[in-house]
Coordinates of N, CA and C in Angstrom, one line a residue:
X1 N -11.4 -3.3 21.5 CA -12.5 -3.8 20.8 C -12.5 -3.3 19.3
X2 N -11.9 -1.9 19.2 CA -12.0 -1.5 17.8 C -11.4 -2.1 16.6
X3 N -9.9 -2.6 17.3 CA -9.2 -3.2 16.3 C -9.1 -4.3 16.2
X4 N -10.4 -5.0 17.0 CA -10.6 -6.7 17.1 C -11.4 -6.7 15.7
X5 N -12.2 -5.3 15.5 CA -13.0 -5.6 14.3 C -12.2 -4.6 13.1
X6 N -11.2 -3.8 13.4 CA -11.1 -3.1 12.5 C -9.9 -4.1 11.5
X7 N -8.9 -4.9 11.9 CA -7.8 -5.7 11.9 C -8.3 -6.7 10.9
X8 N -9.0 -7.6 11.5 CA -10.2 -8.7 9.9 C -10.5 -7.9 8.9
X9 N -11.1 -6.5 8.9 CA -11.5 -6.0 7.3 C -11.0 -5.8 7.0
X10 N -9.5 -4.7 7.5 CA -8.1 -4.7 6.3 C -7.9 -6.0 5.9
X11 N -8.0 -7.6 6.5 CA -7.3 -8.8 6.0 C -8.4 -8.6 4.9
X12 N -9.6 -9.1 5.0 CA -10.6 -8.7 4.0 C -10.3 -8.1 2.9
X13 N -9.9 -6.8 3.0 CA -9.9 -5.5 2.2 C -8.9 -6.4 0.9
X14 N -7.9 -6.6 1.5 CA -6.3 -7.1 1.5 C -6.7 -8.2 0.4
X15 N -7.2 -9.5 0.6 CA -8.0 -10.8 0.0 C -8.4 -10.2 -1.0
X16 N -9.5 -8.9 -0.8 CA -10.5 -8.5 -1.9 C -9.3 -7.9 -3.0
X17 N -8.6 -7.4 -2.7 CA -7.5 -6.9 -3.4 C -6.5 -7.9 -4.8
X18 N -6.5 -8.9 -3.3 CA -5.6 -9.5 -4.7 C -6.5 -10.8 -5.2
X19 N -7.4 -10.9 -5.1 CA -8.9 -12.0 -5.8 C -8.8 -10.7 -7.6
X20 N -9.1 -9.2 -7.0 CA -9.4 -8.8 -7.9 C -8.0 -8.3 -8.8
X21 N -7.1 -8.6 -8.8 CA -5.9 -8.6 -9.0 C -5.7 -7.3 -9.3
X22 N -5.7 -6.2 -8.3 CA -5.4 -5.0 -8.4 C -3.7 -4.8 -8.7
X23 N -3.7 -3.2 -9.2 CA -2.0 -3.0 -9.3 C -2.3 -1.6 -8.7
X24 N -1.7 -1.2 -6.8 CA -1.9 -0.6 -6.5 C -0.3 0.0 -6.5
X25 N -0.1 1.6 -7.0 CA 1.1 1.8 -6.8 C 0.7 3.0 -5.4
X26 N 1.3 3.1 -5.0 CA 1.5 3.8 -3.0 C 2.6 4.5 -2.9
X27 N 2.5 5.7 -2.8 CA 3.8 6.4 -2.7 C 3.5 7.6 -1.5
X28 N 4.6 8.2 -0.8 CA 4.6 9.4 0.0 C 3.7 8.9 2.0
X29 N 3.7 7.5 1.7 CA 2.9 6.9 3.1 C 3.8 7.6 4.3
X30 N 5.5 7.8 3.8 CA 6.2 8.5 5.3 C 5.8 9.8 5.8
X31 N 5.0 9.9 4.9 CA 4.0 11.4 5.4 C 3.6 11.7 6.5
X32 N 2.3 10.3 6.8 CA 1.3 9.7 7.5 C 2.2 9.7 9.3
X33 N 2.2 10.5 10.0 CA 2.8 10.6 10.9 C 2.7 9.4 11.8
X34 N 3.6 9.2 12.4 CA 3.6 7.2 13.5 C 2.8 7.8 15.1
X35 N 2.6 8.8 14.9 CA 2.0 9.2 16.1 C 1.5 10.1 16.3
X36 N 0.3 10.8 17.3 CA -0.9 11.8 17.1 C -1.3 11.8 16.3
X37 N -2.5 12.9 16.6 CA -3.4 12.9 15.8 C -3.3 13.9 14.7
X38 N -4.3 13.7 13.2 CA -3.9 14.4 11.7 C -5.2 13.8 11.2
X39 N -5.5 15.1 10.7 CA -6.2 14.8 9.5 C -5.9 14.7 8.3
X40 N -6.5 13.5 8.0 CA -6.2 12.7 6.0 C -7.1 13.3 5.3
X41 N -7.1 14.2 4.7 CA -8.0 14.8 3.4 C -8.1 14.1 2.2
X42 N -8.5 13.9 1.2 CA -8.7 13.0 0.1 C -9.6 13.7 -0.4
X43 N -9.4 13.2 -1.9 CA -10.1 13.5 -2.9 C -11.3 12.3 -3.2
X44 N -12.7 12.1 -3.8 CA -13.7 11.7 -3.7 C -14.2 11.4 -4.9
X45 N -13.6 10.5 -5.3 CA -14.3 10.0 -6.8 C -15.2 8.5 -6.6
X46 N -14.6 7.5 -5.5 CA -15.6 6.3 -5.4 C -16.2 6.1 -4.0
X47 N -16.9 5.0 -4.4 CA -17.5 4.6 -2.7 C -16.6 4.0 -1.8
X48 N -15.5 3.4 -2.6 CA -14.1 2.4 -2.2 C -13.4 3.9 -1.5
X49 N -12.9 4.6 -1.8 CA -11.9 5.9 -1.2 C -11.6 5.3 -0.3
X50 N -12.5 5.6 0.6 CA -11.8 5.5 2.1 C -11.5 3.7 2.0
X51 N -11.7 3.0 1.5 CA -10.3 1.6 1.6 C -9.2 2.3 1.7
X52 N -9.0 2.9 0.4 CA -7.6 3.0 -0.1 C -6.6 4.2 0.6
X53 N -7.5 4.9 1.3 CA -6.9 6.3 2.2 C -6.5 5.3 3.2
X54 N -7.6 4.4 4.1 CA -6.8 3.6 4.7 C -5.6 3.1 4.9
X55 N -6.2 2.2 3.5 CA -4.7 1.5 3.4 C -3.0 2.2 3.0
X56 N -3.1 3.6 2.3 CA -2.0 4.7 2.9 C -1.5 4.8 4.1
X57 N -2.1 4.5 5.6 CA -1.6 4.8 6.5 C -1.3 3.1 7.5
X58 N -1.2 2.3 6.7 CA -1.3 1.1 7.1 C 0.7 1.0 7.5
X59 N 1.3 1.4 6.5 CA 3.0 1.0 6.2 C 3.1 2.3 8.0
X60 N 2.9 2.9 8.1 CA 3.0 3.6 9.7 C 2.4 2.9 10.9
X61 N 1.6 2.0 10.9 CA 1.0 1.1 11.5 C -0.4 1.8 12.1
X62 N -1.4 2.6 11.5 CA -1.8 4.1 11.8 C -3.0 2.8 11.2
X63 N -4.5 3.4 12.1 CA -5.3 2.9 11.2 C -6.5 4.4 11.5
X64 N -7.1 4.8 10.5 CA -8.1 6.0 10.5 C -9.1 5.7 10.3
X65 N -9.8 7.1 11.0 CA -11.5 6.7 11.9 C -12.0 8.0 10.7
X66 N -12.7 7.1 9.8 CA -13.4 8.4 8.8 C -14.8 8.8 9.3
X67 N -15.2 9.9 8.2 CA -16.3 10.7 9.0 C -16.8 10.1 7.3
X68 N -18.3 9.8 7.9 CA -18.9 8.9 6.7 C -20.3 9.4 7.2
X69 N -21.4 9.4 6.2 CA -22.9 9.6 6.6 C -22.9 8.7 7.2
X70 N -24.3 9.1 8.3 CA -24.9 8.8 9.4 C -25.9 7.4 8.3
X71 N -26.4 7.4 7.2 CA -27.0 6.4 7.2 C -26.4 4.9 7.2
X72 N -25.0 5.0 6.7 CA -23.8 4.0 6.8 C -24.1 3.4 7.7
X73 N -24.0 4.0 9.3 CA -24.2 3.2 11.0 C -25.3 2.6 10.8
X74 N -26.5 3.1 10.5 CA -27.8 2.5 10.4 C -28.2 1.0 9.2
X75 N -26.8 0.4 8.7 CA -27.0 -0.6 8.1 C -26.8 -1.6 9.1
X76 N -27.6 -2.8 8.6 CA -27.7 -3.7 10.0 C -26.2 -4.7 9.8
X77 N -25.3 -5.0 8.6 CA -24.2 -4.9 8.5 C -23.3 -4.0 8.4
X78 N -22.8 -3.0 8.1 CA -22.0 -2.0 8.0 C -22.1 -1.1 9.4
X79 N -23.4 -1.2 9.8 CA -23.5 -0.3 11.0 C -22.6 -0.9 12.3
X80 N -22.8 -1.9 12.8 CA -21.9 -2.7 13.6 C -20.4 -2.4 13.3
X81 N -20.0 -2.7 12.4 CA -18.6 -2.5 11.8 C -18.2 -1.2 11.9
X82 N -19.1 -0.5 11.5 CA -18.2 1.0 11.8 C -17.9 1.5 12.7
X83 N -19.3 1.3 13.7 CA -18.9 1.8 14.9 C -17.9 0.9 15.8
X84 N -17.8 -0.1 15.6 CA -16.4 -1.3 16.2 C -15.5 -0.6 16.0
X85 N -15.1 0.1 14.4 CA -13.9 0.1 13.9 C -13.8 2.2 14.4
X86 N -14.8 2.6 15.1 CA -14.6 4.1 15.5 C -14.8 5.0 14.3
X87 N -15.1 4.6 13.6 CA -15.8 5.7 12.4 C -16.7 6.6 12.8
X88 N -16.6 7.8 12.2 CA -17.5 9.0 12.9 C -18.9 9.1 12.4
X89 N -19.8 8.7 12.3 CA -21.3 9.1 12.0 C -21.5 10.8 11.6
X90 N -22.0 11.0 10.2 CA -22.3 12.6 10.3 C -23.6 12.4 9.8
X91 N -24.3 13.8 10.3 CA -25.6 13.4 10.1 C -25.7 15.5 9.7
X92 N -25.8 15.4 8.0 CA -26.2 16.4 7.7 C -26.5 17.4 8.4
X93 N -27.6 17.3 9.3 CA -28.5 18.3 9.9 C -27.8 18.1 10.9
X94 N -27.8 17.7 11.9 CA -26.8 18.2 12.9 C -24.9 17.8 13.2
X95 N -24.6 18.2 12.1 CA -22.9 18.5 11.9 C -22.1 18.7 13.1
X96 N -22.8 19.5 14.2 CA -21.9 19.7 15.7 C -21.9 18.6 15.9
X97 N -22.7 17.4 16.2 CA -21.9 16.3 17.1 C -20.7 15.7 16.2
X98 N -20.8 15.5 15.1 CA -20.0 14.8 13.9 C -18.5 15.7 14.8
X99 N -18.7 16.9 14.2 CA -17.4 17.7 14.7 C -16.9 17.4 15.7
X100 N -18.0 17.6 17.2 CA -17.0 17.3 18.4 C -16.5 15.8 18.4
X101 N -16.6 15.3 17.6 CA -16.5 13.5 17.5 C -15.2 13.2 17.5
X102 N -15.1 14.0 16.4 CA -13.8 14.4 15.5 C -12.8 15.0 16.0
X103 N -13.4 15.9 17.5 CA -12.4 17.1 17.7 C -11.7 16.0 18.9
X104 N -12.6 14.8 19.7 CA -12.2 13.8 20.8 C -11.4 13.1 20.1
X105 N -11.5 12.7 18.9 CA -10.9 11.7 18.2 C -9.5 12.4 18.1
X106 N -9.1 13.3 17.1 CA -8.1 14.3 17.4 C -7.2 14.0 18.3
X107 N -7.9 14.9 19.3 CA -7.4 15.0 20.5 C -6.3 14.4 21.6
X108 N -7.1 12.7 21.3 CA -6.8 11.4 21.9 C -5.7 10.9 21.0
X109 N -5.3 11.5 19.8 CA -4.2 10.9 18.9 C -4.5 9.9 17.7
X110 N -5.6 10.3 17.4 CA -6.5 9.6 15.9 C -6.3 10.1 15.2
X111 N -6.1 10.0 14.4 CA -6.2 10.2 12.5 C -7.4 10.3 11.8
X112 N -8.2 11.4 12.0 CA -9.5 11.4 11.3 C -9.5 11.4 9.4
X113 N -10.1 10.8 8.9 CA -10.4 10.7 7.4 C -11.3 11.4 6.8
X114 N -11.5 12.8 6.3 CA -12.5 13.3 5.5 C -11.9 13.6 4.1
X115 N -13.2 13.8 3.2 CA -13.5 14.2 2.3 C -14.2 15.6 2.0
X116 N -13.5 16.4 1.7 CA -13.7 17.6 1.9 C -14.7 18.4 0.9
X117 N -15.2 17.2 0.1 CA -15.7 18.0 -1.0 C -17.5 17.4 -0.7
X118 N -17.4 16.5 0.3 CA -18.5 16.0 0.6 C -19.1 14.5 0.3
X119 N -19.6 15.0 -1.2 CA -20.6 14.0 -2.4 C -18.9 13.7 -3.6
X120 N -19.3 12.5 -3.7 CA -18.4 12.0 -5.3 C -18.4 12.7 -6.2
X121 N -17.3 12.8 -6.6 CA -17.0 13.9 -8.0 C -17.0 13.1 -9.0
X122 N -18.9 13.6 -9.6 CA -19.0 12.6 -10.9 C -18.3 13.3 -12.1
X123 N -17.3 14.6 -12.1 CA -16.8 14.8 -12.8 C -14.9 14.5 -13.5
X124 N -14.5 13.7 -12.0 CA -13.8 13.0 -11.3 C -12.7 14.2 -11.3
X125 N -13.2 15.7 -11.4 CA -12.3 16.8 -10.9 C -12.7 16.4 -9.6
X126 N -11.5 18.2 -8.7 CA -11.5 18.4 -7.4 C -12.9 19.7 -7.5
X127 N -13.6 19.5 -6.8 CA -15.0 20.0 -6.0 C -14.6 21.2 -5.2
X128 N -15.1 22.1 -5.0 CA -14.6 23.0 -3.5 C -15.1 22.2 -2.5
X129 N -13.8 23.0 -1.5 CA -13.8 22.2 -0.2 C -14.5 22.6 1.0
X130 N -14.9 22.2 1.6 CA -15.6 23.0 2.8 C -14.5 22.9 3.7
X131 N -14.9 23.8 4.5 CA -13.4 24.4 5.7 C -13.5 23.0 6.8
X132 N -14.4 22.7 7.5 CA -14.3 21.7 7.9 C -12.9 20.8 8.5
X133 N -12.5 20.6 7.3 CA -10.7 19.9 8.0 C -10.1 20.9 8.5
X134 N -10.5 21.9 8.1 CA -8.7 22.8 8.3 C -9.6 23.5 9.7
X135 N -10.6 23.7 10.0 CA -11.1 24.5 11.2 C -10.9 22.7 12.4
X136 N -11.3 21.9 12.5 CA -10.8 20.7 13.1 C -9.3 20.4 13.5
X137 N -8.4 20.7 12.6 CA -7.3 20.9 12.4 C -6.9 21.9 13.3
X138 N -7.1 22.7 13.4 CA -6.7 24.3 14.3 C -6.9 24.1 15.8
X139 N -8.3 23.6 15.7 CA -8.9 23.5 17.0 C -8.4 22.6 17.7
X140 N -8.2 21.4 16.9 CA -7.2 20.3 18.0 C -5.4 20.2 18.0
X141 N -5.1 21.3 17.3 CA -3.6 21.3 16.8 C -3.1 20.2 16.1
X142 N -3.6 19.9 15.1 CA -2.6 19.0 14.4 C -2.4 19.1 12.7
X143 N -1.7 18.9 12.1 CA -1.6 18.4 10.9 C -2.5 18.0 9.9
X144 N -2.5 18.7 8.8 CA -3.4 18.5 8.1 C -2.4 17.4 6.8
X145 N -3.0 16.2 6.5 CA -2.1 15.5 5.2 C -3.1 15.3 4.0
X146 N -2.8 15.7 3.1 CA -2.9 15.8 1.9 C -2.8 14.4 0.7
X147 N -3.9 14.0 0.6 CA -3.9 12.8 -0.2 C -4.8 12.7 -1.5
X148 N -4.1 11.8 -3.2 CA -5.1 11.7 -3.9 C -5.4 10.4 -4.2
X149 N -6.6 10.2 -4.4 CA -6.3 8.5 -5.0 C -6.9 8.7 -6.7
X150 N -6.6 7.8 -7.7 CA -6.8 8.1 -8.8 C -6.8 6.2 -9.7
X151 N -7.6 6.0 -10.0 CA -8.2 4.9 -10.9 C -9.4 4.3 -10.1
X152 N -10.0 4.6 -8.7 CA -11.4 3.8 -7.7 C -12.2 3.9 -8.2
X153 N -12.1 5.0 -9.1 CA -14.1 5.1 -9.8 C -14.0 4.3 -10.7
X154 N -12.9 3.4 -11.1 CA -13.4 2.3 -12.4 C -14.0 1.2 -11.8
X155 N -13.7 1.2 -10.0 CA -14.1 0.1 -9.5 C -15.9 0.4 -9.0
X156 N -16.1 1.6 -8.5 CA -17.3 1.7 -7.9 C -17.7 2.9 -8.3
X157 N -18.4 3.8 -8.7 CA -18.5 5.1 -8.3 C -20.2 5.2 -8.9
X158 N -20.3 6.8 -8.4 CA -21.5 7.2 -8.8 C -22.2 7.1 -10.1
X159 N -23.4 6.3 -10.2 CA -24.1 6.6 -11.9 C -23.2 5.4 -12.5
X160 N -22.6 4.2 -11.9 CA -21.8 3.5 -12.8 C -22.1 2.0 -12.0
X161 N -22.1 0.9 -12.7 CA -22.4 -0.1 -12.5 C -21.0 -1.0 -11.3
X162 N -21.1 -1.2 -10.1 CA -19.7 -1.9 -9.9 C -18.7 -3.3 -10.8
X163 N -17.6 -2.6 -10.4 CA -17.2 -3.7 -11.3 C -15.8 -4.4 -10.7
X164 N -15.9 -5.5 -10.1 CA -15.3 -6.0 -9.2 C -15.0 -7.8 -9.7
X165 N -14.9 -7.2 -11.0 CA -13.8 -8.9 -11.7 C -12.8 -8.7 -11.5
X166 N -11.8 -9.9 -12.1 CA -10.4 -9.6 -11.6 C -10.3 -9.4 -13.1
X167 N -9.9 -7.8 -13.1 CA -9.4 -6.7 -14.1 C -8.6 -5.9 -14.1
X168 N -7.6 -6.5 -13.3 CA -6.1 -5.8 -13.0 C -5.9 -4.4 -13.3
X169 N -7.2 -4.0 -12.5 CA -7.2 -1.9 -12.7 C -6.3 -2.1 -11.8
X170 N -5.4 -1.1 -12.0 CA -4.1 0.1 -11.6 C -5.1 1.2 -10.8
X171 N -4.2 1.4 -9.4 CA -4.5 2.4 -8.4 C -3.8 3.2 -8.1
X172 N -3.7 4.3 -8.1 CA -2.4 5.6 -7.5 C -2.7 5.7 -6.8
X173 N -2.0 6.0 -5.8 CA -2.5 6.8 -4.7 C -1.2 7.6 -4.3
X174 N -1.4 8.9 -3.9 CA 0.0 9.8 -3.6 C -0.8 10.2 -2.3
X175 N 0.7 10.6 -0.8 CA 0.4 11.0 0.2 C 1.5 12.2 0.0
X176 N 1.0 13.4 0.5 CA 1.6 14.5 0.1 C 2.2 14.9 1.7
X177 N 3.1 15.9 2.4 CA 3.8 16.5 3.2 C 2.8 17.1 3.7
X178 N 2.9 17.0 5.5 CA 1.5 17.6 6.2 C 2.0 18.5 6.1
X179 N 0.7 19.5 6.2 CA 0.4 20.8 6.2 C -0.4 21.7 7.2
X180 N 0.6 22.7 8.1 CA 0.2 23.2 9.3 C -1.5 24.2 9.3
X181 N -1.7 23.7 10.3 CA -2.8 24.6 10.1 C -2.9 25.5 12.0
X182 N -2.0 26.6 11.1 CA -1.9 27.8 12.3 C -3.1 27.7 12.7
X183 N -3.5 28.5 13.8 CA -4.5 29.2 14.5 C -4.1 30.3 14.3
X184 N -3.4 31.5 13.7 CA -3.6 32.2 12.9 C -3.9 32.7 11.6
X185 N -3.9 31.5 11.2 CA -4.3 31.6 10.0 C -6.2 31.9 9.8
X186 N -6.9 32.5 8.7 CA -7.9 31.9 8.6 C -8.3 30.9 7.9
X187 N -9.3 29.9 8.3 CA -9.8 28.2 7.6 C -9.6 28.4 6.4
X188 N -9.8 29.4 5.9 CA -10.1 29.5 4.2 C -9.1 29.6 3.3
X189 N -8.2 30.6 3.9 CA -6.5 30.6 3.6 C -6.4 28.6 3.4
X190 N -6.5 28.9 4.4 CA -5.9 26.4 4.8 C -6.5 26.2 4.0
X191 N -7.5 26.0 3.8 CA -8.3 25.3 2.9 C -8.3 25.5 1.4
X192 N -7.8 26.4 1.2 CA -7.4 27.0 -0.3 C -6.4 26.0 -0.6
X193 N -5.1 26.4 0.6 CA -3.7 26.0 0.2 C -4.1 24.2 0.1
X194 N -4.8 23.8 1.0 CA -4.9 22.1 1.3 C -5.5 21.7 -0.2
X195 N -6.3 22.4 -1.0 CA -7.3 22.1 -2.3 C -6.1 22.3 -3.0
X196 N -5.2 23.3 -3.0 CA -4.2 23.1 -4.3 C -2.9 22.1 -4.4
X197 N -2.8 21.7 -2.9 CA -1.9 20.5 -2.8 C -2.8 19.2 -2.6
X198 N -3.6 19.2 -2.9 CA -4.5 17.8 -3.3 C -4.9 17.9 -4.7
X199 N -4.7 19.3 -5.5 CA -5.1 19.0 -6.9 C -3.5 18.3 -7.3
X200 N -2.5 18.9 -6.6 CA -0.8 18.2 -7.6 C -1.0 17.4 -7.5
X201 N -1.1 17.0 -5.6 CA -1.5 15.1 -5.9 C -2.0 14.5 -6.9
X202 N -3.2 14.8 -7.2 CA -4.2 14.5 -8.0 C -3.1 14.1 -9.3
X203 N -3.1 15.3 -9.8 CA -2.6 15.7 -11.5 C -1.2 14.5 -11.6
X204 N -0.4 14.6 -10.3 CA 0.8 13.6 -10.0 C 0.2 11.8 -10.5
X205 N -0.9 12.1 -9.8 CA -1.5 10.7 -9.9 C -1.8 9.9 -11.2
X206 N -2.6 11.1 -12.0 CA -2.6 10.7 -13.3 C -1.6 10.3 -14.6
X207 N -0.5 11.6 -14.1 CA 0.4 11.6 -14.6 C 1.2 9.9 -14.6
X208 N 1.0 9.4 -13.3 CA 1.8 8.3 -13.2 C 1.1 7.2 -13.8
X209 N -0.5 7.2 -13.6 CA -1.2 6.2 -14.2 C -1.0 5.3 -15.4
X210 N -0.7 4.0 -15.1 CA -0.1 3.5 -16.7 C -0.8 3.1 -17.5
X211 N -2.1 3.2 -17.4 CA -3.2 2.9 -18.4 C -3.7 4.0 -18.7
X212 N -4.6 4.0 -20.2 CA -5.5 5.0 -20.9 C -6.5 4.2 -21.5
X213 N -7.8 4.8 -21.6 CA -8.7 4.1 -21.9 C -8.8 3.0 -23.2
X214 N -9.4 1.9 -23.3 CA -9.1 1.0 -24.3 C -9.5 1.3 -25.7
X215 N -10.6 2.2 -26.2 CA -11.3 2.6 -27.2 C -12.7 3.8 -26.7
X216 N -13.0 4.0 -27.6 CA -14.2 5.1 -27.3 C -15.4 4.8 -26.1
X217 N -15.6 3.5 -26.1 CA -16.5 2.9 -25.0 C -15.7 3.1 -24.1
X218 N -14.6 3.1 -23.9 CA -14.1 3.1 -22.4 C -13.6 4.5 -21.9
X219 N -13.9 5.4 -22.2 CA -13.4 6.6 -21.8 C -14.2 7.8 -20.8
X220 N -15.2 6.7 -20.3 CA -16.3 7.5 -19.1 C -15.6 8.0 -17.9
X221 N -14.1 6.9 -17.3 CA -13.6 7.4 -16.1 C -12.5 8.4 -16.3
X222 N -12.2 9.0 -17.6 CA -11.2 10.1 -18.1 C -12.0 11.5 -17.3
X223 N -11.6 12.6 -17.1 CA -12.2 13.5 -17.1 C -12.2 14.6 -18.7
X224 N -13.5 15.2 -18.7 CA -13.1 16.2 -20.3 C -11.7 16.8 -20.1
X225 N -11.4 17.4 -19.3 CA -10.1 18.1 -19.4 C -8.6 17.0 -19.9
X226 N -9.2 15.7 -19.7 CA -7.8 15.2 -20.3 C -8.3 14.4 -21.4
X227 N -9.6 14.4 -22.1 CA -10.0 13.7 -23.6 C -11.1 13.1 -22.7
X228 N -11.5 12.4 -21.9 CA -12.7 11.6 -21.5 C -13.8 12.4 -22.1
X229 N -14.9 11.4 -21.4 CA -15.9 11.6 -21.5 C -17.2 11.7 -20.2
X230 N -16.8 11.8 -19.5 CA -16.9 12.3 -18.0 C -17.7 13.6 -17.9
X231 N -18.5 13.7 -17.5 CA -19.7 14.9 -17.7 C -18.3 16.3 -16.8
X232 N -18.9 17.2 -17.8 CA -17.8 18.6 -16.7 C -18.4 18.9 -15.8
X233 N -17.7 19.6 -14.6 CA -18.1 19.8 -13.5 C -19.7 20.6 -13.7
X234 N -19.3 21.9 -14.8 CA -20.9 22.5 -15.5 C -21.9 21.7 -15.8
X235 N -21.8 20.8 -16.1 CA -22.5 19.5 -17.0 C -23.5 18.6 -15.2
X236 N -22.3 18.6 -14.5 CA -23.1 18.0 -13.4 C -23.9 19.0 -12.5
X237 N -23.6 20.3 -11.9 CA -24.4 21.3 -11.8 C -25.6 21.6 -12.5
X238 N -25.5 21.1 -14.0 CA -26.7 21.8 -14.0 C -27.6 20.6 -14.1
X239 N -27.4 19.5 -14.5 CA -28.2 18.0 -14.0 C -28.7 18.2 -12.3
X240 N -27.8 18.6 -11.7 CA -28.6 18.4 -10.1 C -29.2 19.2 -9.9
X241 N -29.0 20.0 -11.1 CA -30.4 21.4 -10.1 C -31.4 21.4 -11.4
X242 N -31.4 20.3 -12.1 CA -32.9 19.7 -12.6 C -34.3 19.3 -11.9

């Protein structure tokens, strides 16, 4: 039943893609293991992400069940769909069931999808991570994979109007070499190591990016560290604790 409904929204996804005449370049997908279960980590700059983390594990024939707020389910369209398609419901305040969700999912040979930093990085840096993947990881024995995506917040993101013409935005996306997560180890060690192999992704991503902003108006989705105009990470901290 899941992939009766999960199967039509990648065609969907797919349509929406080339209407909007995306240029998605996809590299490192042999990562994405063809069998058991792994967690996909990603970096968090739009509402789109998890498409495009998706669509990385599509070339393995692999489709992933992300862990998305609990208010998501409770749309009277999107709620139906997610749960069709096995997406995990997290609900702030009670995080244990989200986990054990995650740990069945695992377990069973799923590919769970988080975002480790939580909330959208309106600074479109990497966030600290919460241990979360790498303690799931341990617990069910599997693989942690390491993913960036880089140009989605021109398409959707926080504080920004969508913009979904056909504007031939360019998409990176890099899948990086899984990464074990002992049961020796402690989460925080993993989680360290997993944040600095998603920032190369990241920095890789940019690097390859073939566009730069058009003029001074267009330089919102740059971050300050590379000339933008993108609030710094300090800049956003101290706005949310206004």
């Amino acid at each position: 039943m899941a992939e009766l409904a999960y199967r039509p929204a990648i065609g969907l996804a797919q349509t929406l893609f080339k209407a909007w005449d995306l240029k998605i370049d996809l590299k490192g997908t042999e990562n994405i293991p063809r069998s058991g279960g792994a967690v996909l980590v990603s970096n968090h700059i739009s509402y789109l992400d998890f498409i495009f983390d998706g669509l990385a594990a599509l070339p393995q024939k692999r489709l992933v069940r992300f862990m998305a707020k609990e208010s998501v389910f409770r749309h009277k369209i999107s709620g139906p769909l997610m749960r069709n398609m096995k997406h995990i419901p997290v609900d702030r305040k009670n995080g244990e069931a989200a986990y054990a969700h995650a740990l069945d999912s695992l377990r069973s040979g799923e590919i769970v999808g988080v975002f480790p930093e939580a909330t959208i990085s309106q600074s479109f840096t990497l966030k600290s991570f919460k241990s979360g993947a790498a303690r799931m990881a341990q617990e069910a024995g599997v693989p942690l994979i390491p993913m960036a995506v880089w140009g989605t917040q021109r398409l959707w993101t926080k504080g920004h109007p969508r913009h979904f013409k056909r504007s031939h935005i360019p998409i990176t996306i890099r899948v990086g070499e899984a990464i074990e997560a002992s049961r020796d180890k402690y989460a925080g060690a993993i989680t360290r190591q997993l944040r600095e192999r998603v920032q190369e992704l990241l920095e890789a991503a940019q690097r390859a990016y073939p566009v730069r902003p058009k003029g001074p108006n267009d330089t919102w989705w740059m971050p300050a560290h590379l000339g933008g105009t993108a609030p710094t990470p300090e800049e956003v901290k101290a706005a949310e604790a206004r």
